CSV table of C-alpha atoms in Angstrom, one decimal:
chain,number,residue,atom,x,y,z
N,1,UNK,CA,81.6,93.0,-15.4
N,2,UNK,CA,84.3,92.6,-12.8
N,3,UNK,CA,83.9,96.2,-11.8
N,4,UNK,CA,80.3,95.7,-10.6
N,5,UNK,CA,79.5,94.7,-7.0
N,6,UNK,CA,78.5,91.1,-6.5
N,7,UNK,CA,74.7,90.5,-6.4
N,8,UNK,CA,73.7,89.1,-3.0
N,9,UNK,CA,70.9,86.6,-2.6
N,10,UNK,CA,70.1,87.3,1.1
N,11,UNK,CA,70.5,90.0,3.7
N,12,UNK,CA,72.5,88.8,6.7
N,13,UNK,CA,71.7,90.7,9.9
N,14,UNK,CA,72.8,88.9,13.0
N,15,UNK,CA,75.5,86.9,11.1
N,16,UNK,CA,79.2,87.3,11.4
N,17,UNK,CA,80.5,85.8,8.2
N,18,UNK,CA,80.1,88.0,5.1
N,19,UNK,CA,80.4,85.2,2.5
N,20,UNK,CA,80.4,81.5,1.7
N,21,UNK,CA,83.9,80.5,0.7
N,22,UNK,CA,84.1,77.6,-1.8
N,23,UNK,CA,84.2,74.1,-0.3
N,24,UNK,CA,87.7,72.8,-0.5
N,25,UNK,CA,86.6,69.3,-1.5
N,26,UNK,CA,84.5,70.5,-4.5
N,27,UNK,CA,85.8,70.2,-8.0
N,28,UNK,CA,84.1,73.3,-9.2
N,29,UNK,CA,84.5,77.0,-8.3
N,30,UNK,CA,81.5,79.2,-7.9
N,31,UNK,CA,81.5,83.0,-8.4
N,32,UNK,CA,78.7,85.4,-7.8
N,33,UNK,CA,77.8,87.7,-10.7
N,34,UNK,CA,75.7,90.8,-10.7
N,35,UNK,CA,72.9,90.2,-13.1
N,36,UNK,CA,71.4,93.6,-12.7
N,37,UNK,CA,68.2,92.4,-11.1
N,38,UNK,CA,66.9,93.1,-7.6
N,39,UNK,CA,68.0,95.5,-4.8
N,40,UNK,CA,69.5,94.6,-1.5
N,41,UNK,CA,66.6,96.1,0.5
N,42,UNK,CA,64.2,93.7,-1.3
N,43,UNK,CA,66.2,90.6,-0.5
N,44,UNK,CA,65.0,88.0,2.1
N,45,UNK,CA,66.7,87.6,5.4
N,46,UNK,CA,69.0,84.6,5.6
N,47,UNK,CA,67.2,82.2,8.0
N,48,UNK,CA,68.6,79.2,10.0
N,49,UNK,CA,67.9,75.8,8.5
N,50,UNK,CA,68.2,72.6,10.6
N,51,UNK,CA,68.4,69.1,9.2
N,52,UNK,CA,68.4,65.9,11.2
N,53,UNK,CA,71.2,63.3,11.0
N,54,UNK,CA,70.9,59.7,12.2
N,55,UNK,CA,74.1,59.3,14.3
N,56,UNK,CA,75.7,55.8,13.9
N,57,UNK,CA,78.4,56.8,16.4
N,58,UNK,CA,78.5,59.7,18.8
N,59,UNK,CA,81.7,59.4,20.7
N,60,UNK,CA,84.6,60.9,18.7
N,61,UNK,CA,88.2,60.1,19.6
N,62,UNK,CA,91.4,62.2,19.3
N,63,UNK,CA,95.1,61.8,20.1
N,64,UNK,CA,96.1,65.4,20.1
N,65,UNK,CA,98.8,66.3,22.6
N,66,UNK,CA,97.3,69.8,22.9
N,67,UNK,CA,94.1,68.5,24.4
N,68,UNK,CA,93.3,67.2,27.9
N,69,UNK,CA,90.7,64.8,26.7
N,70,UNK,CA,90.6,61.9,24.3
N,71,UNK,CA,86.9,61.7,23.6
N,72,UNK,CA,84.1,64.1,22.8
N,73,UNK,CA,80.5,64.4,21.6
N,74,UNK,CA,78.9,67.0,19.3
N,75,UNK,CA,75.1,67.1,19.5
N,76,UNK,CA,75.1,69.5,16.6
N,77,UNK,CA,77.1,70.3,13.5
N,78,UNK,CA,77.5,73.9,12.7
N,79,UNK,CA,76.7,76.6,15.2
N,80,UNK,CA,74.2,79.4,15.1
N,81,UNK,CA,76.3,81.5,17.6
N,82,UNK,CA,78.2,82.4,14.4
N,83,UNK,CA,81.5,83.4,16.1
N,84,UNK,CA,83.6,84.8,13.3
N,85,UNK,CA,86.8,83.4,14.8
N,86,UNK,CA,85.5,79.8,15.4
N,87,UNK,CA,88.1,77.2,14.6
N,88,UNK,CA,85.4,74.6,14.0
N,89,UNK,CA,84.1,76.3,10.8
N,90,UNK,CA,86.3,74.2,8.5
N,91,UNK,CA,84.6,71.0,9.7
N,92,UNK,CA,81.5,72.1,7.8
N,93,UNK,CA,83.3,71.4,4.5
N,94,UNK,CA,83.2,67.7,5.3
N,95,UNK,CA,79.4,67.9,5.0
N,96,UNK,CA,79.6,69.6,1.6
N,97,UNK,CA,78.8,72.9,3.2
N,98,UNK,CA,80.7,76.2,3.3
N,99,UNK,CA,82.6,77.2,6.5
N,100,UNK,CA,81.2,80.7,6.0
N,101,UNK,CA,77.5,81.5,6.2
N,102,UNK,CA,76.5,77.9,5.8
N,103,UNK,CA,78.3,77.1,9.1
N,104,UNK,CA,76.1,79.4,11.1
N,105,UNK,CA,72.8,79.0,9.1
N,106,UNK,CA,72.7,75.4,7.8
N,107,UNK,CA,72.9,73.3,10.9
N,108,UNK,CA,72.7,69.5,11.5
N,109,UNK,CA,71.0,68.1,14.6
N,110,UNK,CA,71.5,64.6,15.9
N,111,UNK,CA,68.2,63.7,17.6
N,112,UNK,CA,69.2,60.0,18.3
N,113,UNK,CA,72.4,61.0,20.0
N,114,UNK,CA,71.3,60.1,23.5
N,115,UNK,CA,70.0,56.7,22.4
N,116,UNK,CA,73.3,56.0,20.6
N,117,UNK,CA,75.4,57.2,23.6
N,118,UNK,CA,73.5,54.8,25.8
N,119,UNK,CA,74.3,52.0,23.4
N,120,UNK,CA,78.0,52.9,23.3
N,121,UNK,CA,78.3,53.2,27.1
N,122,UNK,CA,76.6,49.9,27.5
N,123,UNK,CA,79.3,48.1,25.5
N,124,UNK,CA,81.1,45.8,28.0
N,125,UNK,CA,84.4,46.8,26.5
N,126,UNK,CA,83.9,50.5,27.1
N,127,UNK,CA,86.3,52.1,29.6
N,128,UNK,CA,85.2,55.4,31.1
N,129,UNK,CA,87.2,58.6,30.8
N,130,UNK,CA,86.1,62.2,30.9
N,131,UNK,CA,83.8,63.1,27.9
N,132,UNK,CA,84.2,66.6,26.5
N,133,UNK,CA,81.1,68.4,25.1
N,134,UNK,CA,81.3,71.7,23.4
N,135,UNK,CA,84.9,71.5,22.1
N,136,UNK,CA,83.8,71.8,18.5
N,137,UNK,CA,80.4,73.5,18.3
N,138,UNK,CA,78.4,74.8,21.2
N,139,UNK,CA,75.9,72.4,22.7
N,140,UNK,CA,73.9,75.3,24.1
N,141,UNK,CA,73.4,77.2,20.9
N,142,UNK,CA,69.9,78.5,20.3
N,143,UNK,CA,68.4,75.4,18.6
N,144,UNK,CA,69.1,73.4,21.8
N,145,UNK,CA,66.2,75.2,23.5
N,146,UNK,CA,63.5,73.4,21.4
N,147,UNK,CA,65.6,70.3,20.5
N,148,UNK,CA,66.9,69.4,24.0
N,149,UNK,CA,69.5,66.9,22.6
N,150,UNK,CA,72.1,68.1,25.1
N,151,UNK,CA,69.8,67.6,28.0
N,152,UNK,CA,69.0,64.1,26.8
N,153,UNK,CA,72.8,63.4,26.6
N,154,UNK,CA,73.3,64.7,30.1
N,155,UNK,CA,70.6,62.4,31.4
N,156,UNK,CA,72.3,59.4,29.9
N,157,UNK,CA,75.7,60.5,31.4
N,158,UNK,CA,74.0,61.0,34.8
N,159,UNK,CA,72.4,57.5,34.6
N,160,UNK,CA,75.8,55.9,34.0
N,161,UNK,CA,77.6,58.2,36.5
N,162,UNK,CA,79.9,59.1,33.7
N,163,UNK,CA,82.3,62.1,34.0
N,164,UNK,CA,81.8,65.1,31.6
N,165,UNK,CA,83.4,68.4,30.9
N,166,UNK,CA,81.3,71.1,29.2
N,167,UNK,CA,82.5,74.1,27.3
N,168,UNK,CA,79.9,76.7,26.3
N,169,UNK,CA,79.1,80.4,25.8
N,170,UNK,CA,75.4,79.6,26.2
N,171,UNK,CA,73.3,80.7,29.2
N,172,UNK,CA,70.8,78.0,28.4
N,173,UNK,CA,73.0,75.8,30.5
N,174,UNK,CA,71.2,77.1,33.5
N,175,UNK,CA,68.1,75.1,32.4
N,176,UNK,CA,70.0,71.9,33.2
N,177,UNK,CA,71.2,72.7,36.6
N,178,UNK,CA,68.8,70.1,38.0
N,179,UNK,CA,71.0,67.4,36.3
N,180,UNK,CA,74.3,69.2,36.5
N,181,UNK,CA,74.3,70.0,40.2
N,182,UNK,CA,73.9,66.3,41.4
N,183,UNK,CA,76.6,65.3,39.0
N,184,UNK,CA,79.0,68.0,40.2
N,185,UNK,CA,78.3,66.9,43.8
N,186,UNK,CA,79.6,63.4,42.9
N,187,UNK,CA,82.7,64.8,41.2
N,188,UNK,CA,81.5,64.0,37.7
N,189,UNK,CA,81.2,67.4,36.2
N,190,UNK,CA,82.9,70.7,35.5
N,191,UNK,CA,82.0,73.6,33.2
N,192,UNK,CA,84.1,76.0,31.1
N,193,UNK,CA,82.4,79.3,30.3
N,194,UNK,CA,84.0,81.3,27.5
N,195,UNK,CA,84.1,85.0,27.9
N,196,UNK,CA,86.0,86.8,25.2
N,197,UNK,CA,85.2,90.4,25.9
N,198,UNK,CA,83.2,92.5,28.4
N,199,UNK,CA,82.2,95.0,25.8
N,200,UNK,CA,78.7,94.2,24.5
N,201,UNK,CA,79.3,96.0,21.1
N,202,UNK,CA,82.4,94.0,20.4
N,203,UNK,CA,80.7,90.8,21.4
N,204,UNK,CA,77.7,91.5,19.2
N,205,UNK,CA,80.0,92.1,16.2
N,206,UNK,CA,82.1,89.0,16.5
N,207,UNK,CA,79.7,86.6,18.3
N,208,UNK,CA,76.4,87.8,16.9
N,209,UNK,CA,74.1,85.2,18.5
N,210,UNK,CA,75.9,84.5,21.7
N,211,UNK,CA,74.4,85.8,25.0
N,212,UNK,CA,75.9,89.1,26.1
N,213,UNK,CA,79.0,89.0,28.3
N,214,UNK,CA,77.1,90.2,31.4
N,215,UNK,CA,74.6,87.3,30.9
N,216,UNK,CA,77.5,84.8,30.8
N,217,UNK,CA,78.9,86.2,34.0
N,218,UNK,CA,75.4,85.8,35.6
N,219,UNK,CA,75.4,82.2,34.4
N,220,UNK,CA,78.8,81.6,36.1
N,221,UNK,CA,77.3,82.9,39.4
N,222,UNK,CA,74.2,80.7,39.1
N,223,UNK,CA,76.2,77.6,38.3
N,224,UNK,CA,78.7,78.1,41.1
N,225,UNK,CA,75.9,78.9,43.5
N,226,UNK,CA,74.5,75.4,42.6
N,227,UNK,CA,77.9,73.9,43.5
N,228,UNK,CA,79.1,73.4,39.9
N,229,UNK,CA,82.8,74.3,39.4
N,230,UNK,CA,83.3,76.8,36.6
N,231,UNK,CA,86.5,77.7,34.8
N,232,UNK,CA,86.4,81.0,32.9
N,233,UNK,CA,88.0,80.6,29.5
N,234,UNK,CA,89.4,83.8,28.0
N,235,UNK,CA,89.5,82.3,24.6
N,236,UNK,CA,90.4,83.4,22.0
N,237,UNK,CA,92.4,86.5,22.9
N,238,UNK,CA,92.4,88.7,19.8
N,239,UNK,CA,95.4,90.9,19.5
N,240,UNK,CA,94.7,94.7,19.2
N,241,UNK,CA,91.0,94.0,19.8
N,242,UNK,CA,90.4,92.2,23.1
N,243,UNK,CA,93.8,91.6,24.5
N,244,UNK,CA,93.6,94.7,26.7
N,245,UNK,CA,90.7,93.2,28.6
N,246,UNK,CA,92.5,90.1,29.9
N,247,UNK,CA,92.8,91.2,33.5
N,248,UNK,CA,89.3,92.7,33.6
N,249,UNK,CA,87.7,89.6,32.3
N,250,UNK,CA,89.5,87.4,34.9
N,251,UNK,CA,88.5,89.8,37.7
N,252,UNK,CA,84.8,89.9,36.6
N,253,UNK,CA,84.7,86.1,36.3
N,254,UNK,CA,86.3,85.6,39.7
N,255,UNK,CA,83.8,88.0,41.2
N,256,UNK,CA,81.0,86.0,39.6
N,257,UNK,CA,82.3,82.8,41.2
N,258,UNK,CA,84.7,81.2,38.7
N,259,UNK,CA,87.2,78.9,40.5
N,260,UNK,CA,89.8,78.6,37.7
N,261,UNK,CA,90.9,80.1,34.4
N,262,UNK,CA,92.5,79.4,31.1
N,263,UNK,CA,93.4,81.3,28.0
N,264,UNK,CA,94.1,80.6,24.3
N,265,UNK,CA,95.2,83.0,21.6
N,266,UNK,CA,93.4,83.5,18.3
N,267,UNK,CA,94.0,80.7,15.8
N,268,UNK,CA,92.6,80.8,12.2
N,269,UNK,CA,92.8,77.4,10.5
N,270,UNK,CA,92.1,77.0,6.8
N,271,UNK,CA,89.1,79.1,5.7
N,272,UNK,CA,88.7,80.9,9.0
N,273,UNK,CA,91.7,83.1,8.1
N,274,UNK,CA,90.0,84.6,5.1
N,275,UNK,CA,86.7,84.9,6.8
N,276,UNK,CA,88.2,86.7,9.8
N,277,UNK,CA,90.3,89.0,7.7
N,278,UNK,CA,87.2,90.0,5.6
N,279,UNK,CA,85.3,90.6,8.8
N,280,UNK,CA,87.9,92.7,10.6
N,281,UNK,CA,88.5,94.8,7.5
N,282,UNK,CA,84.8,95.5,7.3
N,283,UNK,CA,84.1,95.9,11.0
N,284,UNK,CA,87.3,97.6,12.2
N,285,UNK,CA,89.0,99.1,9.1
N,286,UNK,CA,91.0,101.5,11.3
N,287,UNK,CA,92.9,98.7,13.0
N,288,UNK,CA,92.6,95.8,10.6
N,289,UNK,CA,96.2,96.0,9.5
N,290,UNK,CA,97.4,96.1,13.1
N,291,UNK,CA,95.3,93.1,14.1
N,292,UNK,CA,96.3,90.9,11.1
N,293,UNK,CA,100.0,92.0,11.6
N,294,UNK,CA,99.9,90.8,15.2
N,295,UNK,CA,98.1,87.6,14.2
N,296,UNK,CA,101.0,86.8,11.8
N,297,UNK,CA,103.5,87.7,14.4
N,298,UNK,CA,101.8,85.1,16.7
N,299,UNK,CA,102.2,82.4,14.1
N,300,UNK,CA,105.6,82.8,12.7
N,301,UNK,CA,104.7,85.2,9.8
N,302,UNK,CA,101.6,83.2,8.8
N,303,UNK,CA,98.0,83.6,9.6
N,304,UNK,CA,98.1,80.2,11.3
N,305,UNK,CA,100.6,77.7,12.5
N,306,UNK,CA,99.0,74.3,13.1
N,307,UNK,CA,102.0,72.8,14.9
N,308,UNK,CA,101.2,71.0,18.2
N,309,UNK,CA,102.5,72.9,21.2
N,310,UNK,CA,102.3,76.3,19.4
N,311,UNK,CA,98.9,76.6,17.8
N,312,UNK,CA,97.1,77.5,21.0
N,313,UNK,CA,99.8,79.6,22.7
N,314,UNK,CA,101.4,81.4,19.7
N,315,UNK,CA,105.1,82.4,19.5
N,316,UNK,CA,107.1,85.6,19.7
N,317,UNK,CA,107.3,88.6,22.1
N,318,UNK,CA,103.5,89.4,22.2
N,319,UNK,CA,102.6,85.8,23.0
N,320,UNK,CA,105.2,85.7,25.8
N,321,UNK,CA,103.8,88.9,27.3
N,322,UNK,CA,100.3,87.6,27.2
N,323,UNK,CA,101.3,84.4,28.9
N,324,UNK,CA,103.0,86.4,31.6
N,325,UNK,CA,100.0,88.8,32.1
N,326,UNK,CA,97.6,85.8,32.4
N,327,UNK,CA,99.9,84.0,34.8
N,328,UNK,CA,100.2,87.0,37.1
N,329,UNK,CA,96.5,88.0,37.0
N,330,UNK,CA,95.3,84.4,37.6
N,331,UNK,CA,97.7,84.0,40.5
N,332,UNK,CA,96.5,87.3,42.1
N,333,UNK,CA,92.9,86.3,41.8
N,334,UNK,CA,93.4,82.7,42.9
N,335,UNK,CA,92.4,81.3,39.5
N,336,UNK,CA,95.7,79.6,38.8
N,337,UNK,CA,94.6,76.3,40.2
N,338,UNK,CA,94.2,72.9,38.6
N,339,UNK,CA,90.8,71.4,39.2
N,340,UNK,CA,90.8,67.8,40.6
N,341,UNK,CA,90.3,65.1,38.0
N,342,UNK,CA,86.7,63.9,37.5
N,343,UNK,CA,85.8,60.6,39.0
N,344,UNK,CA,85.6,57.4,36.8
N,345,UNK,CA,85.2,54.9,39.7
N,346,UNK,CA,81.5,55.6,40.0
N,347,UNK,CA,80.7,54.5,36.4
N,348,UNK,CA,78.1,51.8,36.3
N,349,UNK,CA,75.8,50.5,33.6
N,350,UNK,CA,72.2,50.9,34.8
N,351,UNK,CA,70.0,47.8,34.8
N,352,UNK,CA,68.0,47.5,31.5
N,353,UNK,CA,65.0,45.5,30.5
N,354,UNK,CA,66.2,41.9,29.8
N,355,UNK,CA,69.3,42.1,31.9
N,356,UNK,CA,70.1,39.3,34.3
N,357,UNK,CA,69.5,40.4,37.9
N,358,UNK,CA,72.5,40.8,40.1
N,359,UNK,CA,73.1,38.3,42.8
N,360,UNK,CA,74.6,41.0,45.1
């Protein structure tokens, strides 16, 4: 029986992961077995499912020395963009779901997030600092178009004059320029647009439901034309696959209007390592060994090194060369700048029904 191919239950066009690894918190191990019934061309397509979650708290805190923010919000759990390299995949295991296909097909929406955020910001003990959105899963993934949870969150942040930094690959962000532009004019907003490759075929393979690279560059132009500062994020840089594009991506983004740049090397925590290796062996069999060899070189002989200070930059000769290439290219293009800190002095709790009127 072990010599037979595993029987699949769905076809998975437009998905990056090829399997559903076991959930590390489960006591039981599941294994697919070919029962001899059915053919792959008769299988249903794996569709996206969305469930709602009543959020009891929306602002998450962190103390990581690798991050420039200490608080964030995630409107959604899981991400339909389906980027095979996504470091957030392991977080799905905490929901009892697999970091593989479940992460990109079984999503959780938080429809009361804006109301809960308003409540948390209204707490008299709350002290404002920049909120990050999009640091785990993308707030402008496809389900945001009908759900509009991100737009509702932005409206609350605008009402409170609260600073926010957004990271996305989604061109749907253009829909919210009417809220974003006034916030940017007050010094309350900046955007990071992730561009991993300029090649549409490579992007479609590793980021199956993300807007094409050219579309993301157009979004950078439209945002900057509206007065919104955009940092291009060349992240992650994948060795032996996208690393040769570093300078070209920076140049294209600068031409589109980006005012700053950053870069992070590929990191593959927990289940992501196995998912990525399966994908690269299936998609790029001619260079899979080279890619994975370079990944291990980046992380001290392992597929991932979680140590603070090294996990996002890597180590070794290749990592040092990439840092130098980025530094030189960013300086040449004027992208090696630090954006000014977002303002917190404008924060104010708007008047609500039942509040005592101000005497001022």
